[in-house]
């Protein structure tokens, strides 16, 4: 069994961020074609330890859909543009996806698209 991810698999990437940054981060990753779609859960309450202090604050959760092949570029872009020193970026591979949805994600995350699709 290979430890390398199957480039055809869909990955759902979770990323928390300040609510005022959510829209910008979401648009950036879609515009840069490292994600096909981002759902923004506008307000979640996060409790975590940071620098020996328990923090309790409102954040937004980005649910980002990409492919295994594009996840490395997505992580790099998020890490570069994210306002946190240590952003939460977690990739969850999905083995069961509607084939037409997976095909759409692949089309929308191609680094060099053959044509521009308009909605």
PDB file of C-alpha atoms in Angstrom:
ATOM      1  CA  UNK A   1       0.000   0.000   0.000  1.00  0.00           C
ATOM      2  CA  UNK A   2       1.434   3.357  -1.025  1.00  0.00           C
ATOM      3  CA  UNK A   3       1.731   6.208   1.459  1.00  0.00           C
ATOM      4  CA  UNK A   4       1.418   8.749  -1.358  1.00  0.00           C
ATOM      5  CA  UNK A   5      -2.065  10.248  -1.792  1.00  0.00           C
ATOM      6  CA  UNK A   6      -4.003   9.314  -4.888  1.00  0.00           C
ATOM      7  CA  UNK A   7      -3.988  12.496  -7.034  1.00  0.00           C
ATOM      8  CA  UNK A   8      -7.530  11.685  -8.157  1.00  0.00           C
ATOM      9  CA  UNK A   9      -8.981  11.839  -4.635  1.00  0.00           C
ATOM     10  CA  UNK A  10     -10.986  14.753  -3.381  1.00  0.00           C
ATOM     11  CA  UNK A  11      -9.672  16.457  -0.262  1.00  0.00           C
ATOM     12  CA  UNK A  12     -11.757  18.588   2.056  1.00  0.00           C
ATOM     13  CA  UNK A  13      -9.474  21.064   3.786  1.00  0.00           C
ATOM     14  CA  UNK A  14     -10.563  22.741   6.993  1.00  0.00           C
ATOM     15  CA  UNK A  15      -9.107  26.115   7.868  1.00  0.00           C
ATOM     16  CA  UNK A  16     -10.163  28.485  10.638  1.00  0.00           C
ATOM     17  CA  UNK A  17      -9.577  32.207  10.316  1.00  0.00           C
ATOM     18  CA  UNK A  18     -10.766  35.564  11.635  1.00  0.00           C
ATOM     19  CA  UNK A  19     -14.281  36.277  10.309  1.00  0.00           C
ATOM     20  CA  UNK A  20     -13.088  39.453   8.553  1.00  0.00           C
ATOM     21  CA  UNK A  21     -10.514  37.398   6.555  1.00  0.00           C
ATOM     22  CA  UNK A  22     -12.759  34.504   5.461  1.00  0.00           C
ATOM     23  CA  UNK A  23     -14.107  35.962   2.222  1.00  0.00           C
ATOM     24  CA  UNK A  24     -10.678  37.128   1.044  1.00  0.00           C
ATOM     25  CA  UNK A  25      -9.004  33.779   1.741  1.00  0.00           C
ATOM     26  CA  UNK A  26     -11.861  31.888   0.077  1.00  0.00           C
ATOM     27  CA  UNK A  27     -11.769  34.011  -3.084  1.00  0.00           C
ATOM     28  CA  UNK A  28      -7.979  33.845  -3.275  1.00  0.00           C
ATOM     29  CA  UNK A  29      -7.750  30.042  -3.238  1.00  0.00           C
ATOM     30  CA  UNK A  30     -10.514  29.705  -5.848  1.00  0.00           C
ATOM     31  CA  UNK A  31      -9.068  32.439  -8.067  1.00  0.00           C
ATOM     32  CA  UNK A  32      -5.631  30.782  -7.868  1.00  0.00           C
ATOM     33  CA  UNK A  33      -7.243  27.443  -8.891  1.00  0.00           C
ATOM     34  CA  UNK A  34      -5.935  25.525  -5.877  1.00  0.00           C
ATOM     35  CA  UNK A  35      -9.533  24.975  -4.771  1.00  0.00           C
ATOM     36  CA  UNK A  36     -12.751  24.464  -6.678  1.00  0.00           C
ATOM     37  CA  UNK A  37     -15.115  25.593  -3.947  1.00  0.00           C
ATOM     38  CA  UNK A  38     -15.033  27.047  -0.442  1.00  0.00           C
ATOM     39  CA  UNK A  39     -17.918  27.004   2.010  1.00  0.00           C
ATOM     40  CA  UNK A  40     -17.669  29.633   4.719  1.00  0.00           C
ATOM     41  CA  UNK A  41     -19.231  28.816   8.064  1.00  0.00           C
ATOM     42  CA  UNK A  42     -19.363  32.402   9.255  1.00  0.00           C
ATOM     43  CA  UNK A  43     -19.256  32.028  13.025  1.00  0.00           C
ATOM     44  CA  UNK A  44     -17.899  29.203  15.108  1.00  0.00           C
ATOM     45  CA  UNK A  45     -16.611  29.450  18.636  1.00  0.00           C
ATOM     46  CA  UNK A  46     -13.066  28.150  19.100  1.00  0.00           C
ATOM     47  CA  UNK A  47     -11.437  27.365  22.422  1.00  0.00           C
ATOM     48  CA  UNK A  48      -7.722  26.607  22.319  1.00  0.00           C
ATOM     49  CA  UNK A  49      -4.477  27.108  24.160  1.00  0.00           C
ATOM     50  CA  UNK A  50      -2.050  29.664  22.709  1.00  0.00           C
ATOM     51  CA  UNK A  51       1.130  30.804  24.432  1.00  0.00           C
ATOM     52  CA  UNK A  52       0.045  29.313  27.788  1.00  0.00           C
ATOM     53  CA  UNK A  53      -3.327  31.058  27.706  1.00  0.00           C
ATOM     54  CA  UNK A  54      -6.726  29.529  27.020  1.00  0.00           C
ATOM     55  CA  UNK A  55      -8.342  31.554  24.265  1.00  0.00           C
ATOM     56  CA  UNK A  56     -12.074  31.600  23.516  1.00  0.00           C
ATOM     57  CA  UNK A  57     -12.957  33.515  20.359  1.00  0.00           C
ATOM     58  CA  UNK A  58     -15.196  33.678  17.324  1.00  0.00           C
ATOM     59  CA  UNK A  59     -13.705  32.423  14.056  1.00  0.00           C
ATOM     60  CA  UNK A  60     -14.932  31.414  10.633  1.00  0.00           C
ATOM     61  CA  UNK A  61     -14.415  27.928   9.261  1.00  0.00           C
ATOM     62  CA  UNK A  62     -13.476  27.451   5.621  1.00  0.00           C
ATOM     63  CA  UNK A  63     -14.424  24.073   4.107  1.00  0.00           C
ATOM     64  CA  UNK A  64     -12.270  23.937   1.001  1.00  0.00           C
ATOM     65  CA  UNK A  65     -12.621  21.349  -1.784  1.00  0.00           C
ATOM     66  CA  UNK A  66      -9.549  20.444  -3.786  1.00  0.00           C
ATOM     67  CA  UNK A  67      -7.699  17.426  -5.132  1.00  0.00           C
ATOM     68  CA  UNK A  68      -4.842  15.565  -3.479  1.00  0.00           C
ATOM     69  CA  UNK A  69      -2.645  16.785  -6.325  1.00  0.00           C
ATOM     70  CA  UNK A  70      -3.405  20.459  -5.602  1.00  0.00           C
ATOM     71  CA  UNK A  71      -3.476  20.244  -1.793  1.00  0.00           C
ATOM     72  CA  UNK A  72       0.240  21.052  -1.394  1.00  0.00           C
ATOM     73  CA  UNK A  73      -0.186  24.275  -3.394  1.00  0.00           C
ATOM     74  CA  UNK A  74      -3.326  25.083  -1.397  1.00  0.00           C
ATOM     75  CA  UNK A  75      -1.480  24.615   1.913  1.00  0.00           C
ATOM     76  CA  UNK A  76       1.349  26.860   0.715  1.00  0.00           C
ATOM     77  CA  UNK A  77      -1.004  29.623  -0.424  1.00  0.00           C
ATOM     78  CA  UNK A  78      -3.055  29.494   2.772  1.00  0.00           C
ATOM     79  CA  UNK A  79       0.078  29.562   4.943  1.00  0.00           C
ATOM     80  CA  UNK A  80       1.408  32.552   2.984  1.00  0.00           C
ATOM     81  CA  UNK A  81      -1.815  34.607   3.081  1.00  0.00           C
ATOM     82  CA  UNK A  82      -3.199  33.581   6.484  1.00  0.00           C
ATOM     83  CA  UNK A  83      -2.973  36.164   9.288  1.00  0.00           C
ATOM     84  CA  UNK A  84      -2.222  33.600  12.040  1.00  0.00           C
ATOM     85  CA  UNK A  85       1.354  32.650  12.906  1.00  0.00           C
ATOM     86  CA  UNK A  86       0.244  28.992  13.026  1.00  0.00           C
ATOM     87  CA  UNK A  87      -2.925  28.561  10.968  1.00  0.00           C
ATOM     88  CA  UNK A  88      -5.120  25.496  11.324  1.00  0.00           C
ATOM     89  CA  UNK A  89      -5.010  23.755   7.934  1.00  0.00           C
ATOM     90  CA  UNK A  90      -6.204  20.145   7.993  1.00  0.00           C
ATOM     91  CA  UNK A  91      -6.782  17.968   4.940  1.00  0.00           C
ATOM     92  CA  UNK A  92      -9.327  15.147   5.043  1.00  0.00           C
ATOM     93  CA  UNK A  93      -9.167  12.764   2.076  1.00  0.00           C
ATOM     94  CA  UNK A  94     -12.507  11.510   0.821  1.00  0.00           C
ATOM     95  CA  UNK A  95     -12.820   8.094  -0.742  1.00  0.00           C
ATOM     96  CA  UNK A  96     -16.493   8.390  -1.634  1.00  0.00           C
ATOM     97  CA  UNK A  97     -17.476  11.280  -3.897  1.00  0.00           C
ATOM     98  CA  UNK A  98     -20.124  11.687  -6.583  1.00  0.00           C
ATOM     99  CA  UNK A  99     -18.110  11.119  -9.793  1.00  0.00           C
ATOM    100  CA  UNK A 100     -19.511  14.182 -11.558  1.00  0.00           C
ATOM    101  CA  UNK A 101     -18.617  16.389  -8.572  1.00  0.00           C
ATOM    102  CA  UNK A 102     -15.088  14.972  -8.461  1.00  0.00           C
ATOM    103  CA  UNK A 103     -14.718  15.636 -12.198  1.00  0.00           C
ATOM    104  CA  UNK A 104     -15.843  19.234 -11.655  1.00  0.00           C
ATOM    105  CA  UNK A 105     -13.302  19.721  -8.834  1.00  0.00           C
ATOM    106  CA  UNK A 106     -10.552  18.404 -11.114  1.00  0.00           C
ATOM    107  CA  UNK A 107     -11.625  20.742 -13.920  1.00  0.00           C
ATOM    108  CA  UNK A 108     -11.700  23.782 -11.648  1.00  0.00           C
ATOM    109  CA  UNK A 109      -8.303  23.127 -10.053  1.00  0.00           C
ATOM    110  CA  UNK A 110      -6.257  22.557 -13.184  1.00  0.00           C
ATOM    111  CA  UNK A 111      -3.166  24.763 -13.029  1.00  0.00           C
ATOM    112  CA  UNK A 112      -3.372  25.542 -16.758  1.00  0.00           C
ATOM    113  CA  UNK A 113      -7.014  25.374 -17.823  1.00  0.00           C
ATOM    114  CA  UNK A 114      -7.647  24.608 -21.472  1.00  0.00           C
ATOM    115  CA  UNK A 115     -10.654  26.903 -21.524  1.00  0.00           C
ATOM    116  CA  UNK A 116     -12.403  29.318 -19.216  1.00  0.00           C
ATOM    117  CA  UNK A 117     -15.776  28.132 -17.963  1.00  0.00           C
ATOM    118  CA  UNK A 118     -18.398  30.737 -17.182  1.00  0.00           C
ATOM    119  CA  UNK A 119     -21.262  30.020 -14.796  1.00  0.00           C
TER     120      UNK A 119
END
